Coordinates of C-alpha atoms and ligand atoms in Angstrom, one line a residue:
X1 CA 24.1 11.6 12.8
X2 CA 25.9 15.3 12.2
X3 CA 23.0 17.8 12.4
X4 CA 23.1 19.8 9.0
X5 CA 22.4 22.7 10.7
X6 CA 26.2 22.5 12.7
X7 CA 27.5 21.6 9.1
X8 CA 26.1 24.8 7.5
X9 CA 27.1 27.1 9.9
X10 CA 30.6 25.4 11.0
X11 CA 32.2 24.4 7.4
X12 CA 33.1 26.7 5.2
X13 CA 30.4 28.0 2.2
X14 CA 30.4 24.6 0.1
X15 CA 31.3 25.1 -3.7
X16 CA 28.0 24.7 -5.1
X17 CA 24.7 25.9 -3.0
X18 CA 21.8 23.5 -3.0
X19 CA 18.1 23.5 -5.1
X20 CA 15.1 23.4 -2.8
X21 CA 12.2 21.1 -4.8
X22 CA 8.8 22.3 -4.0
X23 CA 6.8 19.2 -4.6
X24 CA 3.4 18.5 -5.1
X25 CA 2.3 15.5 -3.4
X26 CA -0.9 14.8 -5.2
X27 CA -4.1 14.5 -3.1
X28 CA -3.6 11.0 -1.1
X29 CA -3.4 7.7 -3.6
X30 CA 0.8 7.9 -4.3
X31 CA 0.0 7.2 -7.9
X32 CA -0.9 10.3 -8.1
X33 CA 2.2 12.3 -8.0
X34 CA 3.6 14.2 -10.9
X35 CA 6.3 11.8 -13.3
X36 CA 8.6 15.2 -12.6
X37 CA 7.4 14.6 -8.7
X38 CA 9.0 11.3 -8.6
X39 CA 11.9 12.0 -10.5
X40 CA 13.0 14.6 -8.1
X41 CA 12.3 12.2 -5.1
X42 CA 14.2 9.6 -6.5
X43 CA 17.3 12.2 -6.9
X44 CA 17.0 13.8 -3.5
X45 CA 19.5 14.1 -0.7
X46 CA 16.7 15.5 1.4
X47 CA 13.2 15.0 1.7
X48 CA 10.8 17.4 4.0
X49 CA 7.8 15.8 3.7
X50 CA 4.3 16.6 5.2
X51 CA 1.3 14.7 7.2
X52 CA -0.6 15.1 4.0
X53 CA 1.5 13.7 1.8
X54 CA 1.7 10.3 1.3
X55 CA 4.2 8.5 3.3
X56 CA 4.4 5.4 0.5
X57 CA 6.1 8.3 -2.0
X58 CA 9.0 7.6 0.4
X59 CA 9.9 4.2 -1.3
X60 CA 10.8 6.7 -4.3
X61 CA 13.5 8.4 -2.3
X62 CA 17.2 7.0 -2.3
X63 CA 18.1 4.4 1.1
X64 CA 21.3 7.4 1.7
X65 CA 19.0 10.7 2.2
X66 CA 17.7 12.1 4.9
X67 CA 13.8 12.3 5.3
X68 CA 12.4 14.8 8.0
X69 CA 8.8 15.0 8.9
X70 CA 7.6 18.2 9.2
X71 CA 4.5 17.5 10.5
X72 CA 0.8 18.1 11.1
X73 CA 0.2 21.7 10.8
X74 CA -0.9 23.1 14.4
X75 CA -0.3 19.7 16.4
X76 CA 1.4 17.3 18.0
X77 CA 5.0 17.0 19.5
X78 CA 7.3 15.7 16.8
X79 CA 6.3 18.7 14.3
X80 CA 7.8 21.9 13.3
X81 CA 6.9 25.4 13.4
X82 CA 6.6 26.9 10.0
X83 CA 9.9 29.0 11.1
X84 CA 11.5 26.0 11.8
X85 CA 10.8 24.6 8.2
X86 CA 12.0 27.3 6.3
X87 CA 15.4 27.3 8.5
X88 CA 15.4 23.3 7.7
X89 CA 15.1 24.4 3.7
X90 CA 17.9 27.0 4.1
X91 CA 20.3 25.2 5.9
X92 CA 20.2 22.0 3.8
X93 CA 20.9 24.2 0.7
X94 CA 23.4 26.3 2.2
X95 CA 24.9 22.8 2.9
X96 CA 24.9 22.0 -1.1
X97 CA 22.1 19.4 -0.7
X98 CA 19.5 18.7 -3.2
X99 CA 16.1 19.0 -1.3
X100 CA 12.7 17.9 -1.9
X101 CA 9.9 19.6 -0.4
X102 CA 7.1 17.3 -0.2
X103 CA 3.4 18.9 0.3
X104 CA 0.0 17.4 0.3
X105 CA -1.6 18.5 -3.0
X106 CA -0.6 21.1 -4.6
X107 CA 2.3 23.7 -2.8
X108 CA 0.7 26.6 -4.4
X109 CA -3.1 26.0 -2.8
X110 CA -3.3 26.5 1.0
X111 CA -0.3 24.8 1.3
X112 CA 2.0 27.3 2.7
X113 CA 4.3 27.2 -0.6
X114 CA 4.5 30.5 -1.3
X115 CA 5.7 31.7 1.8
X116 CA 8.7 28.8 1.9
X117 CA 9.8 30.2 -1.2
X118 CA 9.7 33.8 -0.2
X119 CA 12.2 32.9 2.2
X120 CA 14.7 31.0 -0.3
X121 CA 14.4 33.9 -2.5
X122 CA 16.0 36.1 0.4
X123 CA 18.6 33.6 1.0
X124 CA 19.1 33.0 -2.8
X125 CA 18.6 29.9 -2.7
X126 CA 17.4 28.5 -6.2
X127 CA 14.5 26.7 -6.5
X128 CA 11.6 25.1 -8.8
X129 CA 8.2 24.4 -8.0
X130 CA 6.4 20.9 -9.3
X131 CA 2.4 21.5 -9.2
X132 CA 0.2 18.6 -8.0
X133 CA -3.2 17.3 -7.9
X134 CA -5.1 19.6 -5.4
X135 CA -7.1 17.6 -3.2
X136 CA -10.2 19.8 -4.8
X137 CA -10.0 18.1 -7.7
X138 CA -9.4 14.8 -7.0
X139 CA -12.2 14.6 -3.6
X140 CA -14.6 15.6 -6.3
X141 CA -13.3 13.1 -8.9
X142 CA -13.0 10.3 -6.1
X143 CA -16.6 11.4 -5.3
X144 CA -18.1 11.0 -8.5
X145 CA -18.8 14.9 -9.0
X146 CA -17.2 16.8 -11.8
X147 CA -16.5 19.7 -10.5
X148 CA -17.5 21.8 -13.9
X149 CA -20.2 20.9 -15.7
X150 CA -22.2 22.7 -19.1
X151 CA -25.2 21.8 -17.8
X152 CA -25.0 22.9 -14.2
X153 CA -22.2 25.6 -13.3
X154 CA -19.1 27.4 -15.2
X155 CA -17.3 28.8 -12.6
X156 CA -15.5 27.3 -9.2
X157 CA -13.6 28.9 -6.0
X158 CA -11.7 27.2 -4.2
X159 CA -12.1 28.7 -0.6
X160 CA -10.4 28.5 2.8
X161 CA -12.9 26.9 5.7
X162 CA -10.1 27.6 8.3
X163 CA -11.3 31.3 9.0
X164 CA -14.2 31.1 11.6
X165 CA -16.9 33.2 9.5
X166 CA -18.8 34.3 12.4
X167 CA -15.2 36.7 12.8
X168 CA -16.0 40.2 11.9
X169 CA -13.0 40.9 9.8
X170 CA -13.4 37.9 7.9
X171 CA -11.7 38.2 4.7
X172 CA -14.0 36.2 2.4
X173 CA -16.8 38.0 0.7
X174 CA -20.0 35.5 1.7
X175 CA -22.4 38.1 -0.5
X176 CA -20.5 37.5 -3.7
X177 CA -19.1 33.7 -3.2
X178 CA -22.7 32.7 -2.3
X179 CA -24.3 33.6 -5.1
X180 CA -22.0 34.7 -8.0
X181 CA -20.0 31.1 -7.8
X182 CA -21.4 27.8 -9.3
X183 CA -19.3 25.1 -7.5
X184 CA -17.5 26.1 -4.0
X185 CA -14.7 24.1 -2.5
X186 CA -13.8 24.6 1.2
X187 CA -10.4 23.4 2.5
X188 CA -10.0 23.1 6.1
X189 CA -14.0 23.5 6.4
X190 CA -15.0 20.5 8.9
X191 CA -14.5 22.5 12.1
X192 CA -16.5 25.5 10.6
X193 CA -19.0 23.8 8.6
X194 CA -22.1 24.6 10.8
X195 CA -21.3 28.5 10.5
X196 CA -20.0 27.9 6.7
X197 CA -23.3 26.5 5.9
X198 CA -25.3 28.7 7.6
X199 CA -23.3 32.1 6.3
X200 CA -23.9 30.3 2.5
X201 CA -27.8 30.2 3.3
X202 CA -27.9 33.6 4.9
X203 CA -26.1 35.2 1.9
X204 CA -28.8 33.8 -0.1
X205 CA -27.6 30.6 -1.6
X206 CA -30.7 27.6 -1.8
X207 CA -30.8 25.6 1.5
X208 CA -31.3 22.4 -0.4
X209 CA -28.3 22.7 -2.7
X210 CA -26.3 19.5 -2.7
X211 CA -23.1 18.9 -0.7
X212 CA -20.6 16.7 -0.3
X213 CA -17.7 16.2 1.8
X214 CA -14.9 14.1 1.6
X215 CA -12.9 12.4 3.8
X216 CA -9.0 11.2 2.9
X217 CA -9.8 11.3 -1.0
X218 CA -8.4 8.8 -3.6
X219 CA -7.3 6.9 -0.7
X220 CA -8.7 3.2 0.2
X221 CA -9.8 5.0 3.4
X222 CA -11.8 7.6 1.4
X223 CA -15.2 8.2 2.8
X224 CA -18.2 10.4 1.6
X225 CA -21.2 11.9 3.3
X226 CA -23.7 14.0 0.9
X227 CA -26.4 16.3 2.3
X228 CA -27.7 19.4 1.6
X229 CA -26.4 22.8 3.0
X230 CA -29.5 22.5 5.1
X231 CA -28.4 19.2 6.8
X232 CA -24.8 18.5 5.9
X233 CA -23.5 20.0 8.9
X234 CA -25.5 17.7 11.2
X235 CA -25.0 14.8 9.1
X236 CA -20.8 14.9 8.8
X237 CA -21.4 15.0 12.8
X238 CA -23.5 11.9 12.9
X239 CA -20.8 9.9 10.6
X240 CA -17.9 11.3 12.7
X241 CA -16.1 13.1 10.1
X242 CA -13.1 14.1 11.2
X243 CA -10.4 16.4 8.8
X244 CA -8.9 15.8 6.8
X245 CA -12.2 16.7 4.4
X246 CA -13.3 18.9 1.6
X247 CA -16.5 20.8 1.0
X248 CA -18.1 20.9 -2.0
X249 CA -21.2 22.5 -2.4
X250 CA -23.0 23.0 -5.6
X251 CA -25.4 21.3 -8.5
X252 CA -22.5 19.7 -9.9
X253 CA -22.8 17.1 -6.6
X254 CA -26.2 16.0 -7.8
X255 CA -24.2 13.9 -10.7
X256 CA -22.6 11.3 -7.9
X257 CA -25.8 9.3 -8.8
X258 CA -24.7 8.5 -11.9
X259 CA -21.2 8.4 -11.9
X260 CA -20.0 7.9 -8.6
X261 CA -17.2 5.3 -10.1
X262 CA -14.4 5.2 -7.2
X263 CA -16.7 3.9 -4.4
X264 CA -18.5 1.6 -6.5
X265 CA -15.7 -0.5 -6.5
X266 CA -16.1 -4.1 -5.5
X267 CA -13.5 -3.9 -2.4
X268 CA -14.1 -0.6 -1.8
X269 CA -14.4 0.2 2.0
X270 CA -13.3 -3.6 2.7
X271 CA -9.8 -3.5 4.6
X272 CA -7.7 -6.9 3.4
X273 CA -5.0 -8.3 5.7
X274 CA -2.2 -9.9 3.8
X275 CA 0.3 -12.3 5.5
X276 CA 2.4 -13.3 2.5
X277 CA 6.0 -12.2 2.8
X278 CA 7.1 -9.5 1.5
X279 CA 8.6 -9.8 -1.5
X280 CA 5.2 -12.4 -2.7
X281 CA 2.9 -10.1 -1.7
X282 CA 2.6 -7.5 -4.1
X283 CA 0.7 -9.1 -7.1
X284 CA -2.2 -9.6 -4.4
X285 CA -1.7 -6.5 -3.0
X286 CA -2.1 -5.0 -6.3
X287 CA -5.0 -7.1 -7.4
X288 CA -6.9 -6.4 -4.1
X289 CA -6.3 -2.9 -4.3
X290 CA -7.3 -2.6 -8.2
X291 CA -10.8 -3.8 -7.0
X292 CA -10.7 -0.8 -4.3
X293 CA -9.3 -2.8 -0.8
X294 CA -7.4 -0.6 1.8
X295 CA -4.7 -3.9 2.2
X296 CA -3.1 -4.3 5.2
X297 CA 0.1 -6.1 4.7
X298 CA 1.6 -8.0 7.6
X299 CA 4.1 -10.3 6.4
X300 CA 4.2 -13.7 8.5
X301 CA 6.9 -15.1 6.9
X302 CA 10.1 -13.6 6.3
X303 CA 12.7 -16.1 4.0
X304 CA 16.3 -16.9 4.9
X305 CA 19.1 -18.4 2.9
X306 CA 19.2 -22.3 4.4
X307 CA 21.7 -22.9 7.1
X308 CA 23.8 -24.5 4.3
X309 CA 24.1 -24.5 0.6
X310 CA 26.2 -28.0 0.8
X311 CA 23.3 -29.8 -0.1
X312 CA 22.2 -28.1 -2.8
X313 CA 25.5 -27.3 -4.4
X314 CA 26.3 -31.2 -4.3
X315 CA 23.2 -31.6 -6.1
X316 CA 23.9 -28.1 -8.7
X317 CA 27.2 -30.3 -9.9
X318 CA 25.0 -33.0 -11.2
X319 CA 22.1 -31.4 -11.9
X320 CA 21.8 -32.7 -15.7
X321 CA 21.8 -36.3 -14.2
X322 CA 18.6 -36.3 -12.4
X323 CA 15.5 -37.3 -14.6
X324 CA 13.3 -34.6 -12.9
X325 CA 13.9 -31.4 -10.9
X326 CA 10.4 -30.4 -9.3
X327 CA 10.3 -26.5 -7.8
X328 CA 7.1 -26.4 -5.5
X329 CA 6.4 -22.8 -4.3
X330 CA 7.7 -19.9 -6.3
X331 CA 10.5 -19.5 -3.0
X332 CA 12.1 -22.1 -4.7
X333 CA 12.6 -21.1 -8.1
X334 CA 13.8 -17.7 -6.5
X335 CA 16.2 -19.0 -3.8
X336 CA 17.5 -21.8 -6.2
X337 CA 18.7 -19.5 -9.9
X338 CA 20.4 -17.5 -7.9
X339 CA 23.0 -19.9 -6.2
X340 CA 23.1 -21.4 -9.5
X341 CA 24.7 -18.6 -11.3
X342 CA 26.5 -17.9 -8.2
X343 CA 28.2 -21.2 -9.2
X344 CA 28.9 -20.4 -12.8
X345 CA 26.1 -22.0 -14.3
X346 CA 23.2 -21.4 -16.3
X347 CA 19.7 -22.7 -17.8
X348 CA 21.9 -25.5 -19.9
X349 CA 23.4 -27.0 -16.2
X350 CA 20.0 -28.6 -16.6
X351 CA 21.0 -30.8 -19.2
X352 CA 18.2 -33.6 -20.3
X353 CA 16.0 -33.1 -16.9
X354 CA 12.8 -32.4 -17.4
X355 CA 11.4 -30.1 -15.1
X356 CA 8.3 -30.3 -13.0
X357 CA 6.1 -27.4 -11.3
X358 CA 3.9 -27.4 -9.0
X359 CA 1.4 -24.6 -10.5
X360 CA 0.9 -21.7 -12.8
X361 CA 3.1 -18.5 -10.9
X362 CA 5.9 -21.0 -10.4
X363 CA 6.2 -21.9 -14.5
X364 CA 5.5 -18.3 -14.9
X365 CA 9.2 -17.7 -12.7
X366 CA 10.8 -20.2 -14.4
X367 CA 10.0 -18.9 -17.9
X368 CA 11.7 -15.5 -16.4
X369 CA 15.0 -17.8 -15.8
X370 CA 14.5 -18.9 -20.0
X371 CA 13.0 -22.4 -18.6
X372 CA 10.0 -23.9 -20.0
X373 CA 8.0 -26.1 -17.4
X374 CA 7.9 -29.9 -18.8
X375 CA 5.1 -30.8 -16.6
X376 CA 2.1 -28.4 -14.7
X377 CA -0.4 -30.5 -13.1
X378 CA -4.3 -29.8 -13.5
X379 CA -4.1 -29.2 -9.7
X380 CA -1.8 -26.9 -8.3
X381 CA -1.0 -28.8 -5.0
X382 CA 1.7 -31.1 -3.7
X383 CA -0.9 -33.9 -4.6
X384 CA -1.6 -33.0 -8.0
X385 CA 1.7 -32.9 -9.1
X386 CA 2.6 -36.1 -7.3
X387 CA -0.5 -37.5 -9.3
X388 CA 0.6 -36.3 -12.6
X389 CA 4.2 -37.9 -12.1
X390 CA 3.0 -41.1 -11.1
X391 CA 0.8 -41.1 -13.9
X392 CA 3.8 -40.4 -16.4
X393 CA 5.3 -43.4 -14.2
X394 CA 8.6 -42.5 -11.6
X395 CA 9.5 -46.0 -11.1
X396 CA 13.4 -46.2 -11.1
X397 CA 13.8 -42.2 -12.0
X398 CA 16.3 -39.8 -10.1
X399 CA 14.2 -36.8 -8.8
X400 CA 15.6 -33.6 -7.1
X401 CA 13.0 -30.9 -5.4
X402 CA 14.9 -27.6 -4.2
X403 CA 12.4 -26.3 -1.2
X404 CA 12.2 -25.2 2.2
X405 CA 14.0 -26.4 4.7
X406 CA 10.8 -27.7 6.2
X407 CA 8.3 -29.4 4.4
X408 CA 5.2 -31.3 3.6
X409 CA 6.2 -35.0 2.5
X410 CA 3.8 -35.8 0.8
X411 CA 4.9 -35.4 -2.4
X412 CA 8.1 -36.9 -1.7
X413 CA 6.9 -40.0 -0.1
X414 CA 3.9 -40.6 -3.2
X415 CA 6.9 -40.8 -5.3
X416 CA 8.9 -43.2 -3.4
X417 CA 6.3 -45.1 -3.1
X418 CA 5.7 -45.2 -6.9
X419 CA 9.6 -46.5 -7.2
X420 CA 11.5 -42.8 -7.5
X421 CA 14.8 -42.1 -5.8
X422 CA 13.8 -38.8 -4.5
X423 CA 16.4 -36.3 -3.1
X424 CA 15.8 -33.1 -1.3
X425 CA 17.9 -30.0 -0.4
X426 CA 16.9 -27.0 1.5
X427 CA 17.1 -24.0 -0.7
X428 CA 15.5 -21.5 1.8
X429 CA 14.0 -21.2 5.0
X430 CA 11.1 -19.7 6.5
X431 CA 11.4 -17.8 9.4
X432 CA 8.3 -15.8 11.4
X433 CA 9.0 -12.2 11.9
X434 CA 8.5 -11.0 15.6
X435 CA 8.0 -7.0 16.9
X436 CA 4.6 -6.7 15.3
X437 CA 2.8 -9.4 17.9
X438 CA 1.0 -6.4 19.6
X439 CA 0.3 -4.4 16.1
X440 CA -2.1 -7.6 15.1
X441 CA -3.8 -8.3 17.9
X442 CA -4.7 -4.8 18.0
X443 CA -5.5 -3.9 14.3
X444 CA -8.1 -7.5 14.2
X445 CA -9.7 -6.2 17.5
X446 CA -9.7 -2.4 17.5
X447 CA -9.7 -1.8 14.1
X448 CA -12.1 -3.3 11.8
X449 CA -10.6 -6.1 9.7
X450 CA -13.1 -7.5 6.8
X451 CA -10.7 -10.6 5.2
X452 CA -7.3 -11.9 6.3
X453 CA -5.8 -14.0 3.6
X454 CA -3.7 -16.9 3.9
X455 CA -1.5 -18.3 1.1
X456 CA 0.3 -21.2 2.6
X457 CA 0.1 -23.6 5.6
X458 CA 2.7 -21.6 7.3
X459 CA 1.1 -18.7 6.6
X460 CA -1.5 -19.9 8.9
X461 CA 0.4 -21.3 11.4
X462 CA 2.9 -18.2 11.9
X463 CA -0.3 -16.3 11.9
X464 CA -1.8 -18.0 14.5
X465 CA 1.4 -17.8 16.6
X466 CA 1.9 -14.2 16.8
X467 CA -1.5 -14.0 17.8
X468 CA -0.4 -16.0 20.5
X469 CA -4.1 -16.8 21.7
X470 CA -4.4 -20.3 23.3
X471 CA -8.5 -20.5 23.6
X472 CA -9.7 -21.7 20.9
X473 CA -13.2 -19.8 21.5
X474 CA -10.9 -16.5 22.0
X475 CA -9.6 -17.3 19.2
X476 CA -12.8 -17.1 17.3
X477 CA -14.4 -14.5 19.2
X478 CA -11.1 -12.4 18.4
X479 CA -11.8 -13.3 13.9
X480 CA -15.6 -13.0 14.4
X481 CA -15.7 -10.0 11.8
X482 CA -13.2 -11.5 9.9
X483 CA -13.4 -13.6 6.9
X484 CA -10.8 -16.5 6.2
X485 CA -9.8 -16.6 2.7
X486 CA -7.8 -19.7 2.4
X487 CA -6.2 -20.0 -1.6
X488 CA -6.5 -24.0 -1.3
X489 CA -7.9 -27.3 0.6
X490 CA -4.3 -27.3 2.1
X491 CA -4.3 -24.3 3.6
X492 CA -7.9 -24.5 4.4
X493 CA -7.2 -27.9 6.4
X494 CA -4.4 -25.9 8.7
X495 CA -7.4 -23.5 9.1
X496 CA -9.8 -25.7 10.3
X497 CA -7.1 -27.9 12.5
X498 CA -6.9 -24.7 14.3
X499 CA -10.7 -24.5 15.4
X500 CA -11.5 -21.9 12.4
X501 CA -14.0 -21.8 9.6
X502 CA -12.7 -21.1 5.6
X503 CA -15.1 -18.6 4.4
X504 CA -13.7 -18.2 1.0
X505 CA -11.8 -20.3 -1.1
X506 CA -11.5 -20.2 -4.9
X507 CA -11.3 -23.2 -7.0
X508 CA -8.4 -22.8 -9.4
X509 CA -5.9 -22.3 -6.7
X510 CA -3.9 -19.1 -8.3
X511 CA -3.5 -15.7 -6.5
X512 CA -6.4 -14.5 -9.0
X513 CA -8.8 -16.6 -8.3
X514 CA -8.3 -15.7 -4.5
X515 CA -9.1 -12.5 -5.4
X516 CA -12.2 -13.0 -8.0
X517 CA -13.2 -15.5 -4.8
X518 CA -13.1 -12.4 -2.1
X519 CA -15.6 -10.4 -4.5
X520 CA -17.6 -12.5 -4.7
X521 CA -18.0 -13.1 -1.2
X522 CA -18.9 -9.7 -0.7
X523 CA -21.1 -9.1 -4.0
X524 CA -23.7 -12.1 -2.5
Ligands
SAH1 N1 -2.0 21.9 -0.6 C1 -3.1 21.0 -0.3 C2 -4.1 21.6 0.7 C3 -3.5 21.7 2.1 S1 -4.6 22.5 3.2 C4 -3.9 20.6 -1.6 O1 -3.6 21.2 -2.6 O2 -4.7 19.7 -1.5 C5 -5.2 21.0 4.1 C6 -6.6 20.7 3.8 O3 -6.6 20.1 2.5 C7 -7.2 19.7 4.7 O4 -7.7 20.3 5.8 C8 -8.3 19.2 3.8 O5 -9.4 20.1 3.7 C9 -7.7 19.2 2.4 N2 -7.1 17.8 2.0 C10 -5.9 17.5 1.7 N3 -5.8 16.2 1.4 C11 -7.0 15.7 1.4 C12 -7.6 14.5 1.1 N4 -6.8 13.4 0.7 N5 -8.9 14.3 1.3 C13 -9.7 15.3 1.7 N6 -9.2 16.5 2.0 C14 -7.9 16.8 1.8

């Protein structure tokens, strides 16, 4: 890769100079951001981005730009000095690039963005600056604390906790800000919150006024320790609080009792473990996260085109002579449209077969390929659907079922044995993604992991595989504090078969369900 900084100074001065973006980041949750935020990031040619700032904005940001980490500020070995930064922003825009600067928050509050700017300015460099949610604001509103409030204060500072306020030229003024202020935020404040807390009392502000700090706010990780300035300081050290917190001191924290909304949350606190693959994941993802889950997705299945499309394009040419064509998982439907328009063909290629599904999400896909399902059984297995065609009788009719290269046969065999001629292609195949063997074994042992969820046999079995544990008590010991959440009786048999216990399973089988079945687990 060229290094920019070569470009700038080698080339001659480009035609047009380059815009430096100063972002706000927004406080932790990526939703967050600004709508001007994320257009700028998905228009950048650069991105700096910060330890704070959420790495999951990244997806925003085109596959062509360059992203540079900038780093924690005042550790570790891949960072930058600040000096270092602001040469990054200047060469980039001497080199005609559109930059992003990405910051935690907002740039303007303790975030160094005045100072970057400064230096543009000398270089004359243009620029714009994109406010964001301060993390203030939203560790209060995560916390359940409005951080103004008629009844209790009218004023707020927000107030740097870096500066060690035993320091004789300290430049805060602890007289004023302990008494003349109604709410106080501290940035920064965990190292110093002993002294913080003591200065506050000493300068005459109550020792039981409330407290609360923060800890990664609006994030799934988010946690909150309340206290008074007596006690607080003592207390974030019993829970291990480590920064990145807030402080906020004041009446206003006294309201958390009643309106404490974020971590009241079903999920909230529970970490989820998601082994779907990628591109099926997000609807749980999404669900599990809507009721307040920090999901971990680790994908056990990856899908591959099959090793041929002969099969299937033999059976695309005379699809409208087959009296059913049944699509089993929701892979099919996505692996099979598109070959089918490769080939020139539409929804009509289907002619007079009726179509057959094998449960809600897969009608729901076909209906986005203008396909109406002709038959979903009351149970969304393999069986069920079986059930349902044998009932509506198969004997003597041609059926086709698109699926994965390896499959259950049971649905195939029920209807051979009813009298169908059944034919089967490969439209896919699953695969299990390797490299992350380590990563999983680690996260279910070291890290605390409240529910894996599996949505398929294979699922399970790929699983199982990477975790690569051959005792079956190991295997248990290793998922003692985790849950099983199997989505049906077929996946819960591959649990068991593998020495394991199904501690939630819903009864509809539908993604859903599986998640209205993991809150309830934890509401009894
Ligand atoms: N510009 C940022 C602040 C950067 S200073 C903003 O506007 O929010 C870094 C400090 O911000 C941290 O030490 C911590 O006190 C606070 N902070 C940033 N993100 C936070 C978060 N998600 N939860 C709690 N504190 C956070």
């Amino acid at each position: 890769m060229p290094d920019p900084t070569d470009t700038a100074k080698n080339k001659a001065q480009p035609a047009k100079t380059g815009k430096v973006y100063l972002v706000g980041a927004g406080p932790g949750d990526p939703a967050l951001i600004t709508v001007r935020g994320r257009d700028l990031l998905s228009r950048a040619e650069v991105v700096v981005y910060d330890y704070l700032a959420s790495p999951k904005l990244l997806r925003y940001v085109p596959r062509e730009a360059e992203l540079i980490y900038a780093g924690k500020r005042g550790g570790g070995k891949h960072t930058h000095t600040q000096e270092e930064i602001n040469q990054i922003l200047v060469d980039h825009a001497l080199a005609g690039r559109n930059v992003v600067r990405l910051k935690g928050g907002d740039p303007f509050i303790f975030g160094r963005g005045g100072e970057e700017l400064e230096v543009l300015a000398e270089h004359n460099i243009p620029f714009e600056v994109v406010p964001g949610v301060t993390s203030a604001t939203a560790a209060a509103t995560y916390a359940g604390v409005p951080i103004t409030h008629r009844g209790y204060t009218s004023s707020v500072a927000f107030i740097t906790g870096h500066e060690d306020p035993t320091k004789s030229e300290t430049s805060i003024d602890w007289d004023r800000i302990a008494t003349g202020i109604g709410t106080l935020v501290f940035y920064m404040g965990i190292k110093n919150l002993p002294s913080i807390a003591t200065n506050l009392i000493r300068a005459g502000r109550d020792a039981k006024t409330p407290v609360v700090v923060v800890r990664w706010a609006s994030t799934p990780i988010q946690r909150s320790v309340v206290g008074t300035l007596a006690d607080i300081a003592d207390r974030v050290k019993a829970e291990g609080i480590t920064p990145p917190a807030l402080v906020v001191v004041g009446e206003v924290v006294k309201l958390r009792d009643k309106i404490n909304w974020f971590e009241k949350r079903p999920l909230f606190g529970k970490r989820v473990m998601v082994t779907r693959t990628r591109e099926q994941a997000s609807e749980l993802v999404n669900l599990l996260e809507e009721q307040g889950a920090d999901v971990l997705e680790r994908a056990t299945i990856a899908i591959q085109p099959p090793e041929s499309w002969e099969p299937l394009d033999l059976a695309l040419a005379k699809l409208h002579q087959y009296d059913w064509v049944l699509f089993t998982s929701l892979n099919a439907v996505q692996n099979f449209f598109p070959r089918l328009h490769e080939q020139g063909k539409d929804a009509r290629a289907f002619g007079r077969a009726h179509i057959g599904v094998v449960g809600s999400a897969t009608a729901e896909a076909l209906r986005g390929y203008g396909l109406l399902a002709d038959l979903v059984p009351a149970k969304f297995t393999s069986e069920g659907l079986a059930a349902s065609l044998v009932g509506a009788g198969v004997a003597g009719k041609s059926i086709l079922i698109p699926r994965a290269a390896k499959a259950r046969e049971v649905l195939t065999e029920t209807l051979e044995q009813a009298g169908a001629m059944v034919e089967t292609v490969p439209v896919y195949q699953n695969v299990r993604p390797t490299g992350y063997e380590d990563q999983l074994r680690q996260e279910l042992t070291e890290e605390r992991v409240d529910v894996v969820t599996f949505t398929s046999s294979s699922t399970v079995t790929n699983f199982l595989h990477m975790l690569n544990e051959k005792d079956p008590r190991k295997l248990v010991e290793l998922l003692k504090n985790t849950a099983i959440a199997a989505i049906g009786p077929i996946t819960g048999q591959t649990v068991r078969k593998n020495g394991l216990a199904v501690d939630i399973m819903p009864a509809t089988h539908t993604i859903p369900d599986l998640v209205e079945a993991i809150v309830r687990h934890f509401a009894s």
